[in-house]
Amino acid sequence: MSFDPKILGIACNWCTYTGADLAGTTRLHYPHNVRVARVMCSSRINPAFIFRAFVLGADGVLVGGCHPGDCHYSTGNLYARRRLAVTKKILEFAGLEPERFRVAWISASEGNIFAETVREFTEQVRNLGPQTKLAAQKRMLA
Amino acid sequence: MITKIGREKLQEFVAGLMKSGRLFAPVKEGKGTNFKLITDPQSVTLDFYNTIQSPKAVLFPQSEDLVNYNISHDGIASEPAPIDDGSRIILGVRPCDVQSFEIMDRLFNGSGIVDPYWSARRSNLTIIAYAFDRADPVDFYNAFGITGSDEQGSDILMVRDTNSFLFKAFTDKGTKLLETMPFLEKGTADDEKRMTEIVDKGRDIATRTLDTAEIHKRLAGIFDSPYWEEAAAACLNCGVCTYVCPTCHCFDIQDETLFGEGSRRKIWDSCMFSDFTLHASGHNPRTKKSQRLRQRINHKFSYYVENFGIISCVGCGRCTRSCPVNIDILTVVEEAR
Amino acid sequence: MIQIEKRLREEAKRLLETKEAAVVLAFGRGFDEEHPMPLILRKPSDAEKIVFNEYCTFNMARHLTEFPPGTKIAVAVKAADSRAVTVLIQEGKVKREDLIILGIPVAGMKDFRSGTAIDATTTGPAVNPVLYDILLADLLPEPKDVSPYDVLAEIEAMSPDDRWGFWSAEFSRCIRCYACRKACPLCYCETCFVDQAKPRWSEKSPSASSNMMFHLTRFYHLAGRCIDCGSCSRACPMDIPLYLFHKKVSKECEEMFDQAAGMCVDAKPVMVDFKVEDSDDILL
């Protein structure tokens, strides 16, 4: 059986999550690999969520937020942008493939873009294969 | 009887030991050395003063599974984790560290409650002690009546000569182990003499020392003294001292679960950490670093003496050597009056 | 350095006598000359206990957060240490008006454990404090054309797999004694994320993944704040080169957000700030 990646999606309530809803109600097809968790704003995302997702075996993490300038709380995603950029640099320097982590700004009206992003990202992660670097292993006794 | 091996044949000797049981020996790690399970004879080094971490992890690993379990919709299935008790050989333990096993025995094996993990391994352990050939300004094992070349507690004593290592067995287990070793030469009368010389030289190494008489009472008397604030002023409350210590043995039990599969684990803990004494209610009876330092010193030099009749310190100097702010345990105890 | 020691004693004595400071954070003698200790002074008569030599590498900003708010503190700082004080002021952990900063321009410090010189490969190259009230020696010429980030080239050039291999090997030695976070002047959280029980961010037992979880998150928490003093790495009993990772994160923050940590008390740390024109090229 071909590799079926597990991807954590973290989407902001106001834009990306609503966009994902729209993708559903307009019956767009997209891969089932992304499990979406909803947060009120992309700035709610603690970068440790992302590290932890990889430790718990996620093959990829996709974060969705409002377009910069469109944040429901005015500036939340502008803070998030810096945090996520540093998070990505840290993952990259640790040696994890940076392609496993992606951010997308998707508005509530962009159901098609949500579906397209999930399709693209799933393929990208599928091509990278399973994430075994950060994923917790059952330890062996010394 | 003395046996010996040329320095150049050390690897063959190590390979021989590996056949007799799992071998733990000093390996270069970072800028220092540490006891590791040996898989490659070449990795062993005997050119070291003492290891960064103590050899306690050979018997008392930092983390150990007690119970393995599986949580599912049908309930919880659990079974005790098998005790990893195969025969172990530990090569290159300094005489002061050998004493630490005896001290820990009193707690894990002799207090009426037997720790099955410790005791199973302990009875299957062969210790090859390695005499010191020089002094270090930090050590103070003399304070506890230990010298640089004591054989007490070990099965075999090893010393380093110019071009060879000399061995003398002190127990049946040690004698048998040496008999199975290829490449070991029978020592000559000259070697006997050399061994005696080197051992005597080791006994003469003078370390710092400490007046240990009535020390537990002295410490009990100053429990509430402001001295502890002063002594702990520089302390960062990291756990280095306790984790490198050969006799610190506090542990925590944690359930670590990953997607329903998990283990109940015994994990080293440190009295230097603020969450060490944190109650489930949120109350913490030991909030100040002075209280934590006082606990560590009292546990070693007072409570352990009262409970087990021995000071829980061997003077190896590791905590002083590894302390990021150079707190010296000997100075702290000396000045505690 | 003898001169600095003399000046430090004088100033500490004067500040405690005049009660301008209730506490002086300086350096004292440890168990020998080459192993000094952080010294926390409250009595003018104790000023003679002050020592200053090339092994006084402690970042005394680490102890600033131990005192109740409003305590008047005089703190002896070297170049990087002064930047840590600046970050603590920026973050509201201490008030500028409660501090008397005794600046020490100094070069040629040595690691007391290994005896090796401390230079731009393990800390920042600067020799003069950026923030001070009283200078204890003349300012020194700053080294030219020395970047704190040159040392990163080798690791940056590695493939992701090799880099993963490098860090995995380094962090496999971690014994989770938390000396790194405890030596850090900016790791002042009352409860570190790694000690939290609800939620449990990381297992307490050391393993490849839990060690990585701890260190990566700690690197993130120091992003845009780390002032490259190297205290974490010098404190590490297992010689893990944490400074390399911290340097990389600082370098990226400087490149992306155009501001180095702890250079100016009025600036906002980059991670609690934003610019509308920040780039998101690497994210999308």
mmCIF file of C-alpha atoms in Angstrom, chain B:
data_model
loop_
_atom_site.group_PDB
_atom_site.id
_atom_site.type_symbol
_atom_site.label_atom_id
_atom_site.label_comp_id
_atom_site.label_asym_id
_atom_site.label_seq_id
_atom_site.Cartn_x
_atom_site.Cartn_y
_atom_site.Cartn_z
ATOM 1 C CA MET B 1 48.146 -13.862 41.883
ATOM 2 C CA ILE B 2 48.791 -11.021 39.495
ATOM 3 C CA THR B 3 47.941 -11.046 35.844
ATOM 4 C CA LYS B 4 48.836 -8.454 33.289
ATOM 5 C CA ILE B 5 48.249 -7.279 29.773
ATOM 6 C CA GLY B 6 50.194 -4.917 27.543
ATOM 7 C CA ARG B 7 48.544 -1.582 26.802
ATOM 8 C CA GLU B 8 48.482 -2.409 23.120
ATOM 9 C CA LYS B 9 46.326 -5.448 23.849
ATOM 10 C CA LEU B 10 43.656 -3.554 25.751
ATOM 11 C CA GLN B 11 41.153 -3.983 22.933
ATOM 12 C CA GLU B 12 41.533 -7.739 22.956
ATOM 13 C CA PHE B 13 40.992 -7.757 26.694
ATOM 14 C CA VAL B 14 37.866 -5.641 26.263
ATOM 15 C CA ALA B 15 36.597 -7.982 23.566
ATOM 16 C CA GLY B 16 37.158 -10.885 25.966
ATOM 17 C CA LEU B 17 35.163 -9.155 28.696
ATOM 18 C CA MET B 18 32.331 -8.505 26.242
ATOM 19 C CA LYS B 19 31.948 -12.254 25.788
ATOM 20 C CA SER B 20 31.432 -12.761 29.528
ATOM 21 C CA GLY B 21 28.561 -10.332 29.957
ATOM 22 C CA ARG B 22 27.390 -6.917 29.050
ATOM 23 C CA LEU B 23 30.333 -4.626 29.490
ATOM 24 C CA PHE B 24 30.117 -1.039 30.663
ATOM 25 C CA ALA B 25 33.308 0.957 30.363
ATOM 26 C CA PRO B 26 34.492 4.543 29.929
ATOM 27 C CA VAL B 27 33.994 5.997 26.470
ATOM 28 C CA LYS B 28 34.956 9.453 25.242
ATOM 29 C CA GLU B 29 31.908 11.677 25.116
ATOM 30 C CA GLY B 30 32.063 15.411 24.477
ATOM 31 C CA LYS B 31 35.136 16.654 26.299
ATOM 32 C CA GLY B 32 34.993 13.938 28.940
ATOM 33 C CA THR B 33 34.293 10.243 29.372
ATOM 34 C CA ASN B 34 31.274 8.302 30.561
ATOM 35 C CA PHE B 35 30.365 4.690 31.256
ATOM 36 C CA LYS B 36 28.561 3.252 28.265
ATOM 37 C CA LEU B 37 27.403 -0.165 27.181
ATOM 38 C CA ILE B 38 30.257 -1.284 24.958
ATOM 39 C CA THR B 39 29.500 -2.560 21.491
ATOM 40 C CA ASP B 40 32.852 -1.764 19.937
ATOM 41 C CA PRO B 41 36.048 -2.645 21.868
ATOM 42 C CA GLN B 42 37.854 0.263 20.213
ATOM 43 C CA SER B 43 35.596 2.802 21.895
ATOM 44 C CA VAL B 44 36.913 2.029 25.387
ATOM 45 C CA THR B 45 39.423 4.432 26.879
ATOM 46 C CA LEU B 46 41.299 4.059 30.128
ATOM 47 C CA ASP B 47 43.042 7.427 29.801
ATOM 48 C CA PHE B 48 40.825 9.467 32.035
ATOM 49 C CA TYR B 49 40.822 10.829 35.532
ATOM 50 C CA ASN B 50 37.192 10.134 36.294
ATOM 51 C CA THR B 51 33.980 10.052 34.297
ATOM 52 C CA ILE B 52 31.571 13.011 34.151
ATOM 53 C CA GLN B 53 28.621 10.910 35.234
ATOM 54 C CA SER B 54 28.945 8.294 37.935
ATOM 55 C CA PRO B 55 28.594 4.575 37.150
ATOM 56 C CA LYS B 56 25.249 4.388 38.992
ATOM 57 C CA ALA B 57 23.265 4.241 35.741
ATOM 58 C CA VAL B 58 24.618 0.749 35.100
ATOM 59 C CA LEU B 59 22.408 -0.513 37.933
ATOM 60 C CA PHE B 60 19.970 2.363 38.191
ATOM 61 C CA PRO B 61 19.269 3.740 34.706
ATOM 62 C CA GLN B 62 17.952 7.273 34.335
ATOM 63 C CA SER B 63 14.684 5.881 33.049
ATOM 64 C CA GLU B 64 13.348 2.373 33.450
ATOM 65 C CA ASP B 65 10.032 0.737 32.554
ATOM 66 C CA LEU B 66 8.202 -0.854 35.477
ATOM 67 C CA VAL B 67 4.880 -1.727 33.865
ATOM 68 C CA ASN B 68 3.936 -1.757 30.211
ATOM 69 C CA TYR B 69 0.312 -1.131 29.378
ATOM 70 C CA ASN B 70 -2.093 -0.740 26.558
ATOM 71 C CA ILE B 71 -5.206 1.358 26.824
ATOM 72 C CA SER B 72 -8.022 0.590 24.412
ATOM 73 C CA HIS B 73 -11.813 0.676 24.267
ATOM 74 C CA ASP B 74 -11.806 -2.771 25.852
ATOM 75 C CA GLY B 75 -9.956 -1.559 28.924
ATOM 76 C CA ILE B 76 -6.424 -1.495 30.149
ATOM 77 C CA ALA B 77 -4.107 -4.436 29.667
ATOM 78 C CA SER B 78 -0.916 -4.287 31.651
ATOM 79 C CA GLU B 79 2.010 -6.480 32.559
ATOM 80 C CA PRO B 80 5.173 -5.918 34.574
ATOM 81 C CA ALA B 81 8.139 -4.979 32.424
ATOM 82 C CA PRO B 82 10.746 -7.739 32.451
ATOM 83 C CA ILE B 83 13.659 -6.935 34.744
ATOM 84 C CA ASP B 84 16.759 -6.493 32.729
ATOM 85 C CA ASP B 85 19.046 -8.498 35.006
ATOM 86 C CA GLY B 86 21.631 -10.168 32.756
ATOM 87 C CA SER B 87 25.203 -10.319 33.888
ATOM 88 C CA ARG B 88 27.037 -7.015 33.794
ATOM 89 C CA ILE B 89 30.694 -6.176 34.005
ATOM 90 C CA ILE B 90 31.846 -2.702 34.751
ATOM 91 C CA LEU B 91 35.412 -1.800 33.890
ATOM 92 C CA GLY B 92 37.382 1.135 35.195
ATOM 93 C CA VAL B 93 35.436 2.151 38.308
ATOM 94 C CA ARG B 94 37.462 4.377 40.606
ATOM 95 C CA PRO B 95 37.757 3.106 44.201
ATOM 96 C CA CYS B 96 35.614 5.895 45.620
ATOM 97 C CA ASP B 97 32.846 5.088 43.139
ATOM 98 C CA VAL B 98 32.991 1.395 44.072
ATOM 99 C CA GLN B 99 32.013 2.470 47.577
ATOM 100 C CA SER B 100 28.917 4.168 46.184
ATOM 101 C CA PHE B 101 27.463 0.767 45.273
ATOM 102 C CA GLU B 102 27.777 -0.329 48.898
ATOM 103 C CA ILE B 103 26.070 2.860 50.059
ATOM 104 C CA MET B 104 23.214 2.444 47.604
ATOM 105 C CA ASP B 105 22.876 -1.224 48.629
ATOM 106 C CA ARG B 106 21.801 -0.132 52.076
ATOM 107 C CA LEU B 107 18.872 1.735 50.595
ATOM 108 C CA PHE B 108 17.887 -0.489 47.685
ATOM 109 C CA ASN B 109 18.776 -3.826 49.227
ATOM 110 C CA GLY B 110 19.230 -3.582 52.949
ATOM 111 C CA SER B 111 16.497 -1.392 54.330
ATOM 112 C CA GLY B 112 13.937 -4.177 54.603
ATOM 113 C CA ILE B 113 12.431 -3.201 51.281
ATOM 114 C CA VAL B 114 14.234 -4.752 48.368
ATOM 115 C CA ASP B 115 14.263 -2.966 45.051
ATOM 116 C CA PRO B 116 14.081 -5.906 42.646
ATOM 117 C CA TYR B 117 15.560 -3.907 39.781
ATOM 118 C CA TRP B 118 18.648 -2.879 41.678
ATOM 119 C CA SER B 119 19.193 -6.150 43.515
ATOM 120 C CA ALA B 120 18.812 -8.415 40.465
ATOM 121 C CA ARG B 121 21.499 -6.483 38.659
ATOM 122 C CA ARG B 122 23.667 -5.985 41.683
ATOM 123 C CA SER B 123 24.036 -9.712 42.287
ATOM 124 C CA ASN B 124 25.014 -10.174 38.661
ATOM 125 C CA LEU B 125 27.587 -7.410 38.627
ATOM 126 C CA THR B 126 31.326 -7.810 38.374
ATOM 127 C CA ILE B 127 33.296 -4.705 39.257
ATOM 128 C CA ILE B 128 36.767 -4.085 37.921
ATOM 129 C CA ALA B 129 38.092 -1.200 39.975
ATOM 130 C CA TYR B 130 40.767 1.076 38.582
ATOM 131 C CA ALA B 131 43.187 2.673 41.004
ATOM 132 C CA PHE B 132 43.869 6.392 40.811
ATOM 133 C CA ASP B 133 47.410 7.285 39.917
ATOM 134 C CA ARG B 134 47.206 10.966 40.710
ATOM 135 C CA ALA B 135 45.316 13.401 42.881
ATOM 136 C CA ASP B 136 42.811 15.998 41.798
ATOM 137 C CA PRO B 137 42.324 19.165 43.842
ATOM 138 C CA VAL B 138 38.559 18.661 43.998
ATOM 139 C CA ASP B 139 38.283 15.111 45.334
ATOM 140 C CA PHE B 140 37.901 14.386 49.052
ATOM 141 C CA TYR B 141 37.402 10.638 49.300
ATOM 142 C CA ASN B 142 40.016 10.454 52.070
ATOM 143 C CA ALA B 143 37.392 12.058 54.302
ATOM 144 C CA PHE B 144 35.445 8.786 54.227
ATOM 145 C CA GLY B 145 38.416 6.519 54.787
ATOM 146 C CA ILE B 146 38.705 5.707 51.098
ATOM 147 C CA THR B 147 42.092 5.746 49.411
ATOM 148 C CA GLY B 148 43.063 5.977 45.764
ATOM 149 C CA SER B 149 43.676 2.257 45.340
ATOM 150 C CA ASP B 150 41.233 0.474 47.650
ATOM 151 C CA GLU B 151 39.981 -2.889 46.485
ATOM 152 C CA GLN B 152 37.061 -3.066 48.946
ATOM 153 C CA GLY B 153 33.800 -3.811 47.180
ATOM 154 C CA SER B 154 35.388 -4.711 43.875
ATOM 155 C CA ASP B 155 35.970 -8.112 42.334
ATOM 156 C CA ILE B 156 39.160 -7.156 40.565
ATOM 157 C CA LEU B 157 41.555 -4.289 41.102
ATOM 158 C CA MET B 158 43.267 -2.941 38.023
ATOM 159 C CA VAL B 159 46.255 -0.605 38.096
ATOM 160 C CA ARG B 160 48.080 1.113 35.313
ATOM 161 C CA ASP B 161 51.782 0.541 34.872
ATOM 162 C CA THR B 162 53.915 2.312 32.272
ATOM 163 C CA ASN B 163 53.184 -0.084 29.444
ATOM 164 C CA SER B 164 50.695 -2.480 30.889
ATOM 165 C CA PHE B 165 47.706 -2.971 33.128
ATOM 166 C CA LEU B 166 48.020 -5.239 36.150
ATOM 167 C CA PHE B 167 45.099 -7.123 37.679
ATOM 168 C CA LYS B 168 44.482 -8.768 40.982
ATOM 169 C CA ALA B 169 41.263 -10.608 41.788
ATOM 170 C CA PHE B 170 39.753 -10.365 45.251
ATOM 171 C CA THR B 171 36.635 -12.533 44.885
ATOM 172 C CA ASP B 172 35.833 -15.895 43.300
ATOM 173 C CA LYS B 173 33.806 -14.110 40.675
ATOM 174 C CA GLY B 174 36.814 -11.961 39.846
ATOM 175 C CA THR B 175 39.222 -14.903 39.771
ATOM 176 C CA LYS B 176 36.932 -16.863 37.455
ATOM 177 C CA LEU B 177 36.511 -13.919 35.133
ATOM 178 C CA LEU B 178 40.255 -13.381 34.842
ATOM 179 C CA GLU B 179 40.797 -17.092 34.200
ATOM 180 C CA THR B 180 38.587 -16.944 31.124
ATOM 181 C CA MET B 181 40.473 -14.012 29.643
ATOM 182 C CA PRO B 182 42.773 -14.812 26.749
ATOM 183 C CA PHE B 183 45.980 -12.796 26.359
ATOM 184 C CA LEU B 184 46.349 -12.270 30.086
ATOM 185 C CA GLU B 185 49.875 -13.097 31.107
ATOM 186 C CA LYS B 186 50.773 -14.500 34.461
ATOM 187 C CA GLY B 187 52.577 -11.830 36.414
ATOM 188 C CA THR B 188 56.176 -12.342 37.447
ATOM 189 C CA ALA B 189 57.639 -11.629 40.848
ATOM 190 C CA ASP B 190 58.624 -8.236 39.447
ATOM 191 C CA ASP B 191 55.031 -7.541 38.484
ATOM 192 C CA GLU B 192 53.921 -8.487 41.997
ATOM 193 C CA LYS B 193 56.356 -5.930 43.315
ATOM 194 C CA ARG B 194 55.185 -3.291 40.830
ATOM 195 C CA MET B 195 51.559 -3.895 41.771
ATOM 196 C CA THR B 196 52.345 -3.462 45.458
ATOM 197 C CA GLU B 197 54.283 -0.287 44.695
ATOM 198 C CA ILE B 198 51.499 1.196 42.607
ATOM 199 C CA VAL B 199 48.832 0.258 45.137
ATOM 200 C CA ASP B 200 50.893 1.778 47.936
ATOM 201 C CA LYS B 201 51.354 4.921 45.898
ATOM 202 C CA GLY B 202 47.579 5.026 45.377
ATOM 203 C CA ARG B 203 46.993 4.672 49.120
ATOM 204 C CA ASP B 204 49.263 7.636 49.712
ATOM 205 C CA ILE B 205 47.371 10.021 47.417
ATOM 206 C CA ALA B 206 46.263 12.848 49.667
ATOM 207 C CA THR B 207 42.934 14.393 48.865
ATOM 208 C CA ARG B 208 41.108 17.102 50.729
ATOM 209 C CA THR B 209 39.446 15.843 53.844
ATOM 210 C CA LEU B 210 36.687 16.616 56.281
ATOM 211 C CA ASP B 211 35.998 16.062 59.951
ATOM 212 C CA THR B 212 32.990 13.764 59.749
ATOM 213 C CA ALA B 213 32.594 13.130 63.476
ATOM 214 C CA GLU B 214 29.048 13.807 64.668
ATOM 215 C CA ILE B 215 28.395 15.544 61.393
ATOM 216 C CA HIS B 216 24.735 14.545 61.278
ATOM 217 C CA LYS B 217 24.115 16.093 64.663
ATOM 218 C CA ARG B 218 25.953 19.235 63.698
ATOM 219 C CA LEU B 219 23.790 19.603 60.610
ATOM 220 C CA ALA B 220 20.593 18.857 62.498
ATOM 221 C CA GLY B 221 21.482 21.649 64.893
ATOM 222 C CA ILE B 222 21.657 24.313 62.217
ATOM 223 C CA PHE B 223 18.571 23.348 60.265
ATOM 224 C CA ASP B 224 17.007 26.772 60.722
ATOM 225 C CA SER B 225 20.223 28.744 60.413
ATOM 226 C CA PRO B 226 20.429 31.627 57.924
ATOM 227 C CA TYR B 227 23.616 29.914 56.785
ATOM 228 C CA TRP B 228 21.698 28.030 54.110
ATOM 229 C CA GLU B 229 20.614 31.258 52.411
ATOM 230 C CA GLU B 230 24.240 32.252 52.188
ATOM 231 C CA ALA B 231 25.435 28.852 50.998
ATOM 232 C CA ALA B 232 22.794 28.674 48.287
ATOM 233 C CA ALA B 233 23.038 32.282 47.119
ATOM 234 C CA ALA B 234 24.857 31.370 43.931
ATOM 235 C CA CYS B 235 22.922 28.151 43.306
ATOM 236 C CA LEU B 236 21.001 28.024 40.030
ATOM 237 C CA ASN B 237 18.845 25.062 41.083
ATOM 238 C CA CYS B 238 19.781 22.987 38.103
ATOM 239 C CA GLY B 239 20.082 19.261 38.644
ATOM 240 C CA VAL B 240 23.684 18.701 37.577
ATOM 241 C CA CYS B 241 25.019 17.832 41.039
ATOM 242 C CA THR B 242 22.370 15.197 41.649
ATOM 243 C CA TYR B 243 22.554 13.660 38.186
ATOM 244 C CA VAL B 244 26.325 13.216 38.174
ATOM 245 C CA CYS B 245 26.384 12.022 41.795
ATOM 246 C CA PRO B 246 27.110 8.331 42.408
ATOM 247 C CA THR B 247 24.856 8.168 45.470
ATOM 248 C CA CYS B 248 21.922 10.445 44.630
ATOM 249 C CA HIS B 249 19.085 8.030 44.061
ATOM 250 C CA CYS B 250 15.811 9.982 44.127
ATOM 251 C CA PHE B 251 13.365 9.069 41.425
ATOM 252 C CA ASP B 252 9.916 9.915 40.222
ATOM 253 C CA ILE B 253 7.335 7.564 38.748
ATOM 254 C CA GLN B 254 5.588 8.752 35.629
ATOM 255 C CA ASP B 255 3.141 7.211 33.197
ATOM 256 C CA GLU B 256 4.234 7.991 29.671
ATOM 257 C CA THR B 257 1.686 7.079 27.058
ATOM 258 C CA LEU B 258 1.727 7.428 23.320
ATOM 259 C CA PHE B 259 -1.490 6.593 21.500
ATOM 260 C CA GLY B 260 -2.685 4.152 24.134
ATOM 261 C CA GLU B 261 0.637 2.364 24.476
ATOM 262 C CA GLY B 262 2.719 3.277 27.420
ATOM 263 C CA SER B 263 4.871 2.481 30.358
ATOM 264 C CA ARG B 264 4.964 3.364 33.985
ATOM 265 C CA ARG B 265 8.526 4.530 34.396
ATOM 266 C CA LYS B 266 10.969 5.124 37.182
ATOM 267 C CA ILE B 267 12.863 8.277 36.209
ATOM 268 C CA TRP B 268 15.657 10.087 38.043
ATOM 269 C CA ASP B 269 14.473 13.173 39.837
ATOM 270 C CA SER B 270 16.381 15.872 41.635
ATOM 271 C CA CYS B 271 15.775 17.636 44.939
ATOM 272 C CA MET B 272 17.164 20.728 43.217
ATOM 273 C CA PHE B 273 14.076 21.039 41.025
ATOM 274 C CA SER B 274 11.148 23.090 42.279
ATOM 275 C CA ASP B 275 8.617 20.484 41.121
ATOM 276 C CA PHE B 276 10.358 17.773 43.163
ATOM 277 C CA THR B 277 8.232 18.577 46.202
ATOM 278 C CA LEU B 278 5.218 20.010 44.408
ATOM 279 C CA HIS B 279 2.008 18.574 45.843
ATOM 280 C CA ALA B 280 -1.009 17.723 43.726
ATOM 281 C CA SER B 281 -2.834 20.534 45.515
ATOM 282 C CA GLY B 282 -0.369 23.037 44.123
ATOM 283 C CA HIS B 283 1.255 23.575 47.501
ATOM 284 C CA ASN B 284 5.020 23.404 47.524
ATOM 285 C CA PRO B 285 6.661 22.988 50.928
ATOM 286 C CA ARG B 286 10.139 23.686 49.572
ATOM 287 C CA THR B 287 9.960 26.879 47.581
ATOM 288 C CA LYS B 288 13.376 28.393 48.217
ATOM 289 C CA LYS B 289 16.678 27.313 46.763
ATOM 290 C CA SER B 290 18.252 27.482 50.204
ATOM 291 C CA GLN B 291 15.793 24.824 51.362
ATOM 292 C CA ARG B 292 16.688 22.641 48.408
ATOM 293 C CA LEU B 293 20.428 22.899 48.916
ATOM 294 C CA ARG B 294 19.922 22.214 52.622
ATOM 295 C CA GLN B 295 17.929 19.117 51.719
ATOM 296 C CA ARG B 296 20.660 17.739 49.495
ATOM 297 C CA ILE B 297 23.397 18.281 52.071
ATOM 298 C CA ASN B 298 21.279 16.983 54.941
ATOM 299 C CA HIS B 299 20.137 13.939 53.034
ATOM 300 C CA LYS B 300 23.718 12.925 52.376
ATOM 301 C CA PHE B 301 25.374 13.899 55.620
ATOM 302 C CA SER B 302 22.566 13.691 58.150
ATOM 303 C CA TYR B 303 19.412 11.766 57.248
ATOM 304 C CA TYR B 304 21.252 8.951 55.510
ATOM 305 C CA VAL B 305 23.525 8.577 58.511
ATOM 306 C CA GLU B 306 20.515 8.339 60.805
ATOM 307 C CA ASN B 307 18.667 5.892 58.566
ATOM 308 C CA PHE B 308 21.458 3.724 57.228
ATOM 309 C CA GLY B 309 24.462 4.481 59.401
ATOM 310 C CA ILE B 310 26.697 5.809 56.660
ATOM 311 C CA ILE B 311 27.381 9.122 54.964
ATOM 312 C CA SER B 312 25.941 9.068 51.480
ATOM 313 C CA CYS B 313 28.923 10.689 49.820
ATOM 314 C CA VAL B 314 32.136 9.147 48.544
ATOM 315 C CA GLY B 315 34.079 12.341 47.865
ATOM 316 C CA CYS B 316 34.400 11.769 44.127
ATOM 317 C CA GLY B 317 34.146 15.520 43.529
ATOM 318 C CA ARG B 318 31.793 15.226 40.559
ATOM 319 C CA CYS B 319 29.204 17.706 41.820
ATOM 320 C CA THR B 320 31.873 20.315 42.459
ATOM 321 C CA ARG B 321 33.522 19.697 39.119
ATOM 322 C CA SER B 322 30.280 19.934 37.145
ATOM 323 C CA CYS B 323 28.619 22.770 39.051
ATOM 324 C CA PRO B 324 28.005 25.693 36.670
ATOM 325 C CA VAL B 325 28.638 28.150 39.535
ATOM 326 C CA ASN B 326 31.413 26.268 41.362
ATOM 327 C CA ILE B 327 29.541 25.453 44.535
ATOM 328 C CA ASP B 328 31.822 23.063 46.382
ATOM 329 C CA ILE B 329 30.006 20.519 48.514
ATOM 330 C CA LEU B 330 32.976 20.091 50.843
ATOM 331 C CA THR B 331 33.154 23.826 51.558
ATOM 332 C CA VAL B 332 29.403 23.940 52.143
ATOM 333 C CA VAL B 333 29.604 21.095 54.670
ATOM 334 C CA GLU B 334 32.757 22.426 56.325
ATOM 335 C CA GLU B 335 31.291 25.852 56.830
ATOM 336 C CA ALA B 336 27.998 24.488 58.119
ATOM 337 C CA ARG B 337 28.594 25.120 61.793
#
